[in-house]
Each structure stands twice: as C-alpha cells, then as structure tokens.
Amino acid sequence: MDCLVALLILCSFFNKKLCSATDDTITHNKFLRDGDTLVSNGGIYALGFFSPGNSQKRYVGIWFNKVSEQTVVWVANRNNPINDSLSGVVKIYGPGNLAIFNGNASNPVWSTNISTTVTEKTSSSALSYKLLDSGNLVLVQQNKGDVLWQSFDYPTDTLIAGMKFGFNWKLGLNWSLTSWKSRDDPSNGDFVLILNTRGAPDGHIKNGSRVIWRTGPWNGRTWNGIPLMSTNFLFHYSFINNSDEISFSYGTNNNSIFDRLQVDDMGFFRRSSWLEDTHRWNEFYSAPGDACDHYGKCGAFGSCNPNNAQLCSCVPGYKPKSQKDWYLKDGSQGCVRKREILCGKGDGFLKLEKVKLPDSSNARVDMSLGIKDCETECRNNCSCTGYSSGYVDGSGCIAWFGDLTDVKQFTEGGQDLFVRVDAIELRNSTRHSKGFFSKKNLVLLCVLIVVGLLTLIFAFYYLFRRAKRRGLLLKERSLHELLSNLPASECNEESNSKFDLPIFDLDSMMLATENFSLANKLGSGGFGPVYKGKLPDGREIAVKRLSKNSGQGIIEFKNEVVLIAKLQHRNLVQILGCCIDKEEKMLVYEYLSNKSLDFLLFDRTGSTSLDWGMRHNIILGIARGVLYLHEDSRLRIVHRDLKASNILLDASMNPKISDFGMARIFGGNQTQGNTNRVVGTYGYMSPEYAMDGLFSIKSDVFSFGVLLLEIISGKKNSGFYCEDHSMNLIMHAWKLWKDGRPFELADRAMGTSFPEQEVVKFIQVGILCVQKMRMIGQRCPVSSSC
Ligand SMILES: *[C@@H]1O[C@H](CO)[C@@H](O)[C@H](O)[C@H]1NC(C)=O
Ligand SMILES: *[C@@H]1O[C@H](CO)[C@@H](O)[C@H](O)[C@H]1NC(C)=O
Ligand SMILES: *[C@@H]1O[C@H](CO)[C@@H](O)[C@H](O)[C@H]1NC(C)=O
Ligand SMILES: *[C@@H]1O[C@H](CO)[C@@H](O)[C@H](O)[C@H]1NC(C)=O
Ligand SMILES: *[C@@H]1O[C@H](CO)[C@@H](O)[C@H](O)[C@H]1NC(C)=O
Ligand SMILES: *[C@@H]1O[C@H](CO)[C@@H](O)[C@H](O)[C@H]1NC(C)=O
Ligand SMILES: *[C@@H]1O[C@H](CO)[C@@H](O)[C@H](O)[C@H]1NC(C)=O
Ligand SMILES: *[C@@H]1O[C@H](CO)[C@@H](O)[C@H](O)[C@H]1NC(C)=O
Ligand SMILES: *[C@@H]1O[C@H](CO)[C@@H](O)[C@H](O)[C@H]1NC(C)=O
C-alpha cells in the first residue's frame, strides 16, 4: 500500500503513463525530486531526501519506512550535500549511471560512477532503479535483469541484514563501515570498522591508523571477542572466505524484525533492534563496553579481566615490565618474560581459558591444521609465543610469533589460548595445580577449619551463657542426664528390670504386621507410620515404626519410652513394649479399635455417632489424663502436642492420650521452660509457645481449650471459617459468647437432646483455657475444676 501511495505521489509530478507500471522501478527518464519517497515493495524501506538532526542540508538516503523514528541506514551523497530543499533530484544520468543533481547543474553532486566499459554494453534507455525490500537500492538493466550497481556494495555506517562486511577482491569492493562525523553530519567521520585480513580475519574499529577495538577472530560461529553474539532463532550469521571474497553477513529469520549494526559518530559499534511495543531502538550490544575492550589496555603479554579490581595481569611466565606503572593501574607497558626461555629445554605451554584471542595480525594461520599439529608447529619454532585453535570446534591453527596483545578474560565464551612458558614456570604450575591438596587449597582448608572451630566454640559459649542466665541449665541437665543414661537398647534383656518393658524382636513385629503391609497401616504419626498388628496370643497391637530419617531421633525415642513406661493412667495409651534392631526403632502400644478422635469428630457421618454423652465423657477423660500428666504423675510432664489426632478411642469410646514424642519433663516445681525447637501443631499451640518458644503446662491447657471447643463444635480450629467473618474457631466462639448465644457453637450433628446448661459451661471452660492468660492474670481452671 505504501508503495502505491508513493507511486501516486510520483504520478502527480510526472508522466502519468509511466505510473501505470505495476512495479516500483523508475526508468531513466523518471526523476525523484526532493519531497518524494520511493518505498520498497513490501513497504519496509524508503528512499528519499532527508536532513539529519539539526542540519538544513539535504541528503539522499535509505531509511526504515515502518520505524517511527527516522533511522537512516545508507546515505548516497554523504560528503556532497545539497544546500536547499528545492533543487535536489535523483535521476538516471548520461550513459548509464544513477546520479543526484542540484537543480539544472550539469555535473551531478553524486553518481554511481560505473565505468564506461560497462555502460557501453548497456543502452541507457533500458536502465531502471528500484529499492528492494532488503533495503538495497539497485540499478538494473531492465531486459536482462543484470544488476549494474547496488547500494549494498557501498555501505556507509550501518550494516543491515543481508549486507556484507569485508572485501570482494575480484570486484574491488571494500565493504567497510565509516562513521558519520556527527549526528547532524553524515560525511565521513573518524571511525572505520574494517575487516583486518592479516592473520585470522578480525573486525577492527580504527581511528585513523589506531585500532580502538577488535571483534576478535571469526571462530566459526561468532566473533571470538563478542561472546554475546550467538546464532538463535531470530538471527543467523554467515562467513565467507574464498579466493573472491571474504565477508561476514547476517540475516533475520523474520523480516518484520528491524535490526542494525552501526558504527556511531563516537566510535562505538552498536547492535540494536526496533521494539514496536515501546517505539524505540533496543541496544543489544555496544563496544567498546568495558575497560578491557580498549585495544591493548594491558599491553603486550598482558591479560585484562574486567571483573578484577586490578584489571591487568600478565599471561603465565611473564611479569609486569614496570611495577610502578602497574600499581598505578597503567598496564599499557605490558609484561616481559620472568626469565629467559631455553627453547626445547623443558619449556611448554600453559592454557588460558575463555579468552579473547590476541591480535593475530602477525600470527600465522593455517586452517587445515588440528590442535595437535598446531602445538607441534609452535613448539618447533622457538620464536612462537603461543597458539590456539582457529575455530571453536577445535579445528584450525593460529600461531603467534611476537607480542600477545589485547587478551581479555571472559567468564563465558571465548577460546583457549596456549602460552609458551619456561621450564620452571611449567613445573611450578603443575605442582600448584596438583588437585585438591595443592598448597593454596591446604591453606584454605586450614583457615576454614580454624574458623569453623572458633564459630562452634563461640556458639556453645553463647548458648551456655544464655541458658545460665535463665537459670535453666541445671534443670535442662537433669533431663539430659536422664536421657543419656539410657542406653540405646533401653528395652533389651539386661536392663529389662528397670522399666519392666517387654522386648519384641523384629521378626515377630514383621509377623504381627504382615511385613508392615499397606493394608495394616493405620496412619502416619508425626514420626513415622503406625501399623496394626496381632500378636500370636491374639492381642491386637499398634506398632509405631519410627522412620529412619524422621526428626524423632534417638532422643525423642528414649523420651517416649521412658515417659510412657513410667506413666500408668487409664486415659493414657499404654505401651506394651518396644523393639530396637539396628536402624529400626519401634514402639508397641495397645490397639484402640476406634482410631483417633479426629476420624470421627471431623467427619460428617462419624460425628453423628458422637452424642453429647460421649463427648462429655471424652472431654472429661482427656482432662483427667492431662491433670495426671501435669500434677499427679511422679514427673511433671508437658505433652506439647495435644490435638484431636493424638486422642485415641478404645472400644467403649474411652479417650486415651497418645504420642509423647514431644513431651518434656519438668522438675517437680518448675512450671515454665524454653525451647529452641518449637514443635507441635499450629492451631493448638499457645501464642507464647508458637512465637517465643516459651512453654509450660499452660501450653497444654491452651491446646486442651482448643480441643474442647473442637469437640463441642465438631469443627477444626485451623481451617475453620465462617461465611461472613473470617476468624478462627476461638474467635468465633468468643464472638458467640459475647453476643450471648454460645449455644450456637454446639455441633448440629449432636442432635437437639442435650442439657444446655452443661454445654454452655463447657464452652465457658474452653474459652477460659484459650484466653490470653497474662491479661486475666489467672490460670485456667481446667486442671482443678474440669
Ligand atoms: C553548499 O554551500 C556551500 C557553502 O555554503 C558550498 O561550498 C557548496 O558548494 C554548496 N553545495 C552545493 C551543492 O551547492
Ligand atoms: C532549470 O531549467 C528549466 C528549463 O530548462 C528552467 O525553467 C529552470 O528555471 C531552471 N532552474 C534553475 C534552478 O536553474
Ligand atoms: C565518482 O567519480 C568522481 C570522479 O572520478 C569522484 O569525484 C566521485 O567522488 C565519485 N563518486 C562516487 C560516488 O564514487
Ligand atoms: C576500505 O575503506 C576504508 C574506509 O574508507 C579504508 O580505511 C580502507 O583503507 C579501505 N581498504 C582497502 C583495502 O581499500
Ligand atoms: C581519534 O584520533 C584523533 C586524532 O588522532 C584524536 O584527536 C581523537 O581523540 C581520537 N578519538 C578517539 C575516540 O580516540
Ligand atoms: C581464507 O581463505 C584463504 C584463501 O582461500 C586461505 O588462505 C585462508 O587460510 C582462509 N582463512 C580463513 C581464516 O579461513
Ligand atoms: C515475525 O514476527 C512477527 C511479530 O514479531 C510475527 O507476528 C510473525 O508471525 C513472524 N513471522 C514469522 C515467519 O516467524
Ligand atoms: C619461525 O617463525 C618465524 C616467523 O614466522 C620464521 O621467520 C622463522 O623462519 C621460523 N623458524 C623456523 C625454524 O621455522
Ligand atoms: C610459582 O607459582 C606461584 C603461584 O602460582 C607463585 O606465587 C610463585 O612465585 C611461582 N614460583 C616461581 C619460581 O615462579
């Protein structure tokens, strides 16, 4: 469409007959005046007059037609602008050239300058010019289709997809880029990007004769010094080297991508793509980027690492030429050999990994050699200072016979460079890189060990001090003593008398549980699966098999064994014995046929079987059990993990508290403790325990309160929510209480026949138990009045 518009504009100016032609070529007598644009067939590029930046001068150029910010990629008369915007015209000129004229002047300001020998063969009447969708302006011989001239052969400062960079020896074409003088002036600037064909082909940006930056040699895939550049689904690169030409070019796999490589007026090489979304050019890459990109930053035999504070270092076997300048961070003097090399007397090569290869202008390149032959070639010539393979695939050979200049260390990409070093250096480095126990690593190891030990000592000291400050040390120790005096085989024959615990061997356990079959699995406790089993005498048992990698280590295990063995109460699960066999640790309990309370309570059908009488009985049973733990047993015990799933029900629905793995023993008159390992179950943990790790018998009281409310309401505290206000069960109960309708908390599954007074009283107790204790300053009445 854009093309048609352009043609229509042209038609209004010129001969209407010509415009009936369907293609966008303009024949010899067609002018392109200032103000007109010639748009390529697909509308991607446009040709016309323009004024760059703040300039008033007129230039003929090609720009991206679809890019809103005018971006010129080629300029015809860059050094001969036209002074006004009225008189410029592009036309076929004389015998067979395309030229730009200033008004009626007889000499063009710019011409394609095709030599007469070519033009004689062509009749000018058959010439036409057109702008292709690739951005190439071509002058063609209409009937033959021969391209006589094309703008791609005369790049200015920009390389676009399909253009070539390099040389064509046969046609004498010099495909190099020359920067603009400034943003306002496209005439030849100071900076040239040119393919250096001495040694391994390598793009150089030069200011006059001085090299500013190198691309690094072509490595078969990319330029060695531009690791970021890689073939991907959007771009592909091609490198041609034959007797006719040597060139680099790239292509996009989608011609709606606008992409350009440019040498700008400041001497920077930039690669950018147009982002349609943001309407701006996005820069992928620009060079020189960091300090190490500046050619020869670290001088001869220096290596530059942009990630080091001290940018410059010497390649192996070399030392700074001038220590003073080196410390002043001026590495440009480079490095010299540490000692004279005795060629052929034990010298060798050390590898520098992932580097930008040095300037190869004076190197010998033989792409037919492999890396082994390359080493041989370099080793056999004493003036060879280093070598590397030519391509990343390991083929080809570049051998340097002089300074190694402009080596840069990459973290990613780059190639390996082998540097010739003397015998001493070679021996030294192999000694130092002898694996893990090199001197450097040993020193490091020692330092680490010392630091580790110191940390441990400090940590212990700190913990000791902290514990002592809290006056808990003695009491904690009594617990520890209790536990550590227990041998791992607590319940084996010799010490059997101590707690009167029967031992079961592993075989009988396997027999009883049918080899721990899945069918016999009752569930998973905190520390491992629980299986149902049957002893030969017919007794049913529950076997808790502690998983090897469970948190319940030997400590918790002993804890549980000791505790339960000592506790005898009808509301506590009774332990029948234990089993220890190497890694296996098992506890054998009486089997309770009605599983745990949560199975019934939180189940829609199960809860209907729990009438008030049963619930009443369960609550009182739990309360008795807790009271026994807290007050009546020989030890003061905090269960720390009271919850519905730890309340087991026997055949006549009597509750029994289980799972003492987390319980802690307090000294007879101790009422509060502190733990650095908060264990328990959220939803049942008292706030001060969950947040500060502070626990006491009050923590159990809190859990009991939650449990009580759960039993009455049939709802879980965690995971409870009301439709209208999001709060947990406790808040909900409190709200109902405050609103004077606590009765609504009662589980509908209980039916309607229960004594209201009693239920309300239980709810009150539950609420008291979970109330913030510090605020009301009194203990929950559970252990006395429940
Ligand atoms: C443009 O003006 C400059 C000086 O003002 C003059 O030297 C140059 O020849 C002019 N160019 C053309 C094409 O008229
Ligand atoms: C160019 O020539 C045409 C006729 O040949 C004339 O009308 C016009 O004024 C001339 N323009 C200039 C700038 O000399
Ligand atoms: C064409 O040739 C003339 C004279 O040889 C020269 O001044 C001019 O710069 C050349 N133009 C181009 C575009 O090469
Ligand atoms: C190619 O062109 C550039 C820029 O004009 C120039 O510096 C270089 O010497 C030319 N090279 C050859 C071989 O002509
Ligand atoms: C380029 O070279 C010129 C002349 O040698 C010098 O004045 C200028 O500072 C150089 N520019 C850069 C960026 O090196
Ligand atoms: C390029 O081609 C020339 C001649 O065909 C050959 O001598 C040279 O080794 C080649 N260089 C590379 C880097 O392939
Ligand atoms: C080219 O890219 C455009 C937008 O980025 C996408 O819509 C189109 O499908 C692509 N075409 C091809 C051939 O991948
Ligand atoms: C070593 O290489 C240099 C530089 O290419 C060359 O001048 C010299 O003849 C070579 N010496 C031998 C022994 O091959
Ligand atoms: C050996 O190598 C180490 C570290 O690489 C270096 O500090 C030392 O100076 C070297 N010794 C000699 C004799 O080169």
Coordinates of N, CA and C in Angstrom, one line a residue, residues 466-540:
R466 N 23.5 -18.1 77.8 CA 22.1 -17.8 77.7 C 21.3 -18.7 78.6
A467 N 21.6 -20.0 78.6 CA 20.9 -20.9 79.4 C 21.1 -20.6 80.9
K468 N 22.3 -20.2 81.2 CA 22.7 -20.0 82.6 C 21.9 -18.8 83.1
R469 N 21.8 -17.7 82.2 CA 21.1 -16.5 82.6 C 19.7 -16.9 82.9
R470 N 19.1 -17.8 82.2 CA 17.7 -18.1 82.5 C 17.6 -19.1 83.7
G471 N 18.7 -19.5 84.2 CA 18.7 -20.4 85.3 C 18.1 -21.8 85.0
L472 N 18.2 -22.1 83.8 CA 17.6 -23.4 83.4 C 18.6 -24.5 83.2
L473 N 19.8 -24.1 83.3 CA 20.9 -25.1 82.9 C 20.7 -26.3 83.8
L474 N 20.6 -26.2 85.1 CA 20.5 -27.3 85.9 C 19.4 -28.3 85.6
K475 N 18.2 -27.6 85.4 CA 17.1 -28.4 85.1 C 17.2 -29.1 83.8
E476 N 17.7 -28.4 82.8 CA 17.9 -29.0 81.5 C 18.8 -30.2 81.6
R477 N 19.8 -30.0 82.4 CA 20.7 -31.1 82.5 C 20.1 -32.3 83.2
S478 N 19.3 -32.1 84.1 CA 18.7 -33.3 84.7 C 17.9 -34.1 83.6
L479 N 17.3 -33.4 82.7 CA 16.6 -34.1 81.6 C 17.6 -34.9 80.8
H480 N 18.7 -34.1 80.5 CA 19.7 -34.8 79.7 C 20.3 -36.0 80.3
E481 N 20.6 -35.8 81.6 CA 21.1 -36.9 82.3 C 20.2 -38.2 82.2
L482 N 19.0 -37.8 82.5 CA 18.0 -38.9 82.5 C 18.0 -39.7 81.1
L483 N 18.1 -38.9 80.1 CA 18.1 -39.5 78.8 C 19.4 -40.2 78.4
S484 N 20.5 -39.5 78.7 CA 21.8 -40.0 78.2 C 22.2 -41.3 79.0
N485 N 21.6 -41.4 80.2 CA 21.9 -42.6 81.0 C 21.2 -43.9 80.4
L486 N 20.3 -43.6 79.6 CA 19.6 -44.7 79.0 C 20.4 -45.2 77.8
P487 N 20.8 -46.5 77.8 CA 21.5 -47.0 76.6 C 20.5 -47.1 75.5
A488 N 21.0 -47.2 74.2 CA 20.1 -47.2 73.1 C 19.2 -48.5 73.2
S489 N 19.8 -49.5 73.8 CA 19.0 -50.7 73.9 C 18.3 -50.7 75.2
E490 N 17.5 -49.7 75.4 CA 16.8 -49.5 76.7 C 16.0 -50.7 77.1
C491 N 15.3 -51.3 76.1 CA 14.4 -52.3 76.5 C 15.0 -53.7 76.1
N492 N 16.3 -53.8 76.2 CA 16.7 -55.2 75.9 C 16.9 -56.0 77.3
E493 N 17.2 -57.2 77.1 CA 17.1 -58.1 78.3 C 17.8 -57.6 79.6
E494 N 19.0 -57.1 79.4 CA 19.8 -56.8 80.6 C 19.1 -55.7 81.5
S495 N 18.7 -54.7 80.8 CA 18.1 -53.6 81.5 C 16.6 -53.7 81.7
N496 N 16.2 -54.8 81.3 CA 14.8 -55.1 81.3 C 14.1 -54.7 82.6
S497 N 14.8 -55.1 83.7 CA 14.2 -55.0 85.0 C 13.8 -53.5 85.3
K498 N 14.6 -52.6 84.7 CA 14.5 -51.2 85.1 C 13.1 -50.7 84.9
F499 N 12.5 -50.9 83.7 CA 11.2 -50.4 83.4 C 10.2 -51.5 83.2
D500 N 10.6 -52.7 83.2 CA 9.7 -53.8 83.1 C 9.0 -53.8 81.7
L501 N 9.8 -53.4 80.7 CA 9.2 -53.4 79.4 C 9.5 -54.6 78.6
P502 N 8.6 -55.2 78.1 CA 8.9 -56.4 77.2 C 9.5 -56.0 75.9
I503 N 10.4 -56.9 75.4 CA 11.1 -56.6 74.2 C 10.4 -57.5 73.1
F504 N 10.3 -56.9 71.9 CA 9.8 -57.7 70.8 C 10.9 -57.7 69.8
D505 N 11.2 -58.8 69.2 CA 12.2 -58.8 68.1 C 11.6 -58.4 66.8
L506 N 12.4 -58.0 65.9 CA 12.0 -57.5 64.6 C 11.1 -58.6 63.9
D507 N 11.5 -59.8 63.9 CA 10.8 -60.9 63.2 C 9.3 -61.0 63.7
S508 N 9.2 -60.9 65.0 CA 7.8 -61.1 65.5 C 7.0 -59.8 65.1
M509 N 7.6 -58.7 65.0 CA 6.9 -57.5 64.6 C 6.5 -57.6 63.2
M510 N 7.4 -58.2 62.4 CA 7.0 -58.3 61.0 C 5.9 -59.3 60.8
L511 N 6.0 -60.3 61.6 CA 4.9 -61.3 61.5 C 3.6 -60.7 61.9
A512 N 3.6 -60.0 63.0 CA 2.4 -59.4 63.6 C 1.7 -58.4 62.6
T513 N 2.6 -57.7 61.9 CA 2.0 -56.7 61.0 C 2.0 -57.1 59.5
E514 N 2.1 -58.4 59.3 CA 2.2 -59.0 58.0 C 3.2 -58.2 57.1
N515 N 4.4 -58.1 57.7 CA 5.5 -57.5 57.0 C 5.2 -56.0 56.7
F516 N 4.6 -55.3 57.7 CA 4.3 -53.9 57.6 C 3.5 -53.6 56.3
S517 N 2.5 -54.5 56.0 CA 1.8 -54.3 54.8 C 0.9 -53.1 54.8
L518 N 0.7 -52.6 53.7 CA -0.1 -51.3 53.5 C -1.5 -51.5 54.1
A519 N -2.0 -52.7 53.9 CA -3.4 -52.9 54.4 C -3.5 -52.8 55.9
N520 N -2.3 -53.0 56.6 CA -2.3 -52.8 58.0 C -2.0 -51.5 58.5
K521 N -1.7 -50.6 57.6 CA -1.3 -49.2 58.0 C -2.5 -48.5 58.6
L522 N -2.3 -47.9 59.8 CA -3.4 -47.2 60.4 C -3.3 -45.7 60.0
G523 N -2.1 -45.2 59.8 CA -2.0 -43.8 59.5 C -0.5 -43.4 59.8
S524 N -0.3 -42.1 59.6 CA 1.1 -41.7 59.8 C 1.1 -40.7 61.0
G525 N 1.9 -41.1 62.0 CA 2.1 -40.2 63.1 C 3.2 -39.2 62.8
G526 N 3.5 -38.3 63.7 CA 4.5 -37.3 63.5 C 5.8 -37.9 63.1
F527 N 6.1 -39.0 63.6 CA 7.5 -39.5 63.3 C 7.6 -40.8 62.5
G528 N 6.5 -41.2 61.9 CA 6.5 -42.4 61.1 C 5.2 -43.1 61.1
P529 N 5.1 -44.1 60.2 CA 3.8 -44.8 60.1 C 3.4 -45.6 61.3
V530 N 2.1 -45.9 61.5 CA 1.6 -46.7 62.5 C 0.9 -47.9 61.9
Y531 N 1.2 -49.1 62.3 CA 0.6 -50.3 61.7 C -0.2 -51.0 62.8
K532 N -1.2 -51.7 62.3 CA -2.0 -52.5 63.2 C -1.4 -53.9 63.1
G533 N -1.3 -54.6 64.3 CA -0.8 -56.0 64.3 C -1.5 -56.9 65.2
K534 N -1.1 -58.1 65.1 CA -1.8 -59.1 66.0 C -0.7 -60.0 66.6
L535 N -0.6 -60.1 67.9 CA 0.4 -60.9 68.5 C -0.1 -62.4 68.4
P536 N 0.9 -63.3 68.5 CA 0.5 -64.8 68.5 C -0.6 -65.1 69.5
D537 N -0.6 -64.4 70.7 CA -1.6 -64.7 71.7 C -2.9 -64.1 71.4
G538 N -3.0 -63.4 70.3 CA -4.3 -62.9 69.9 C -4.5 -61.4 70.3
R539 N -3.6 -60.8 71.1 CA -3.8 -59.4 71.4 C -3.5 -58.5 70.2
E540 N -4.4 -57.5 70.1 CA -4.2 -56.6 69.0 C -3.3 -55.4 69.4

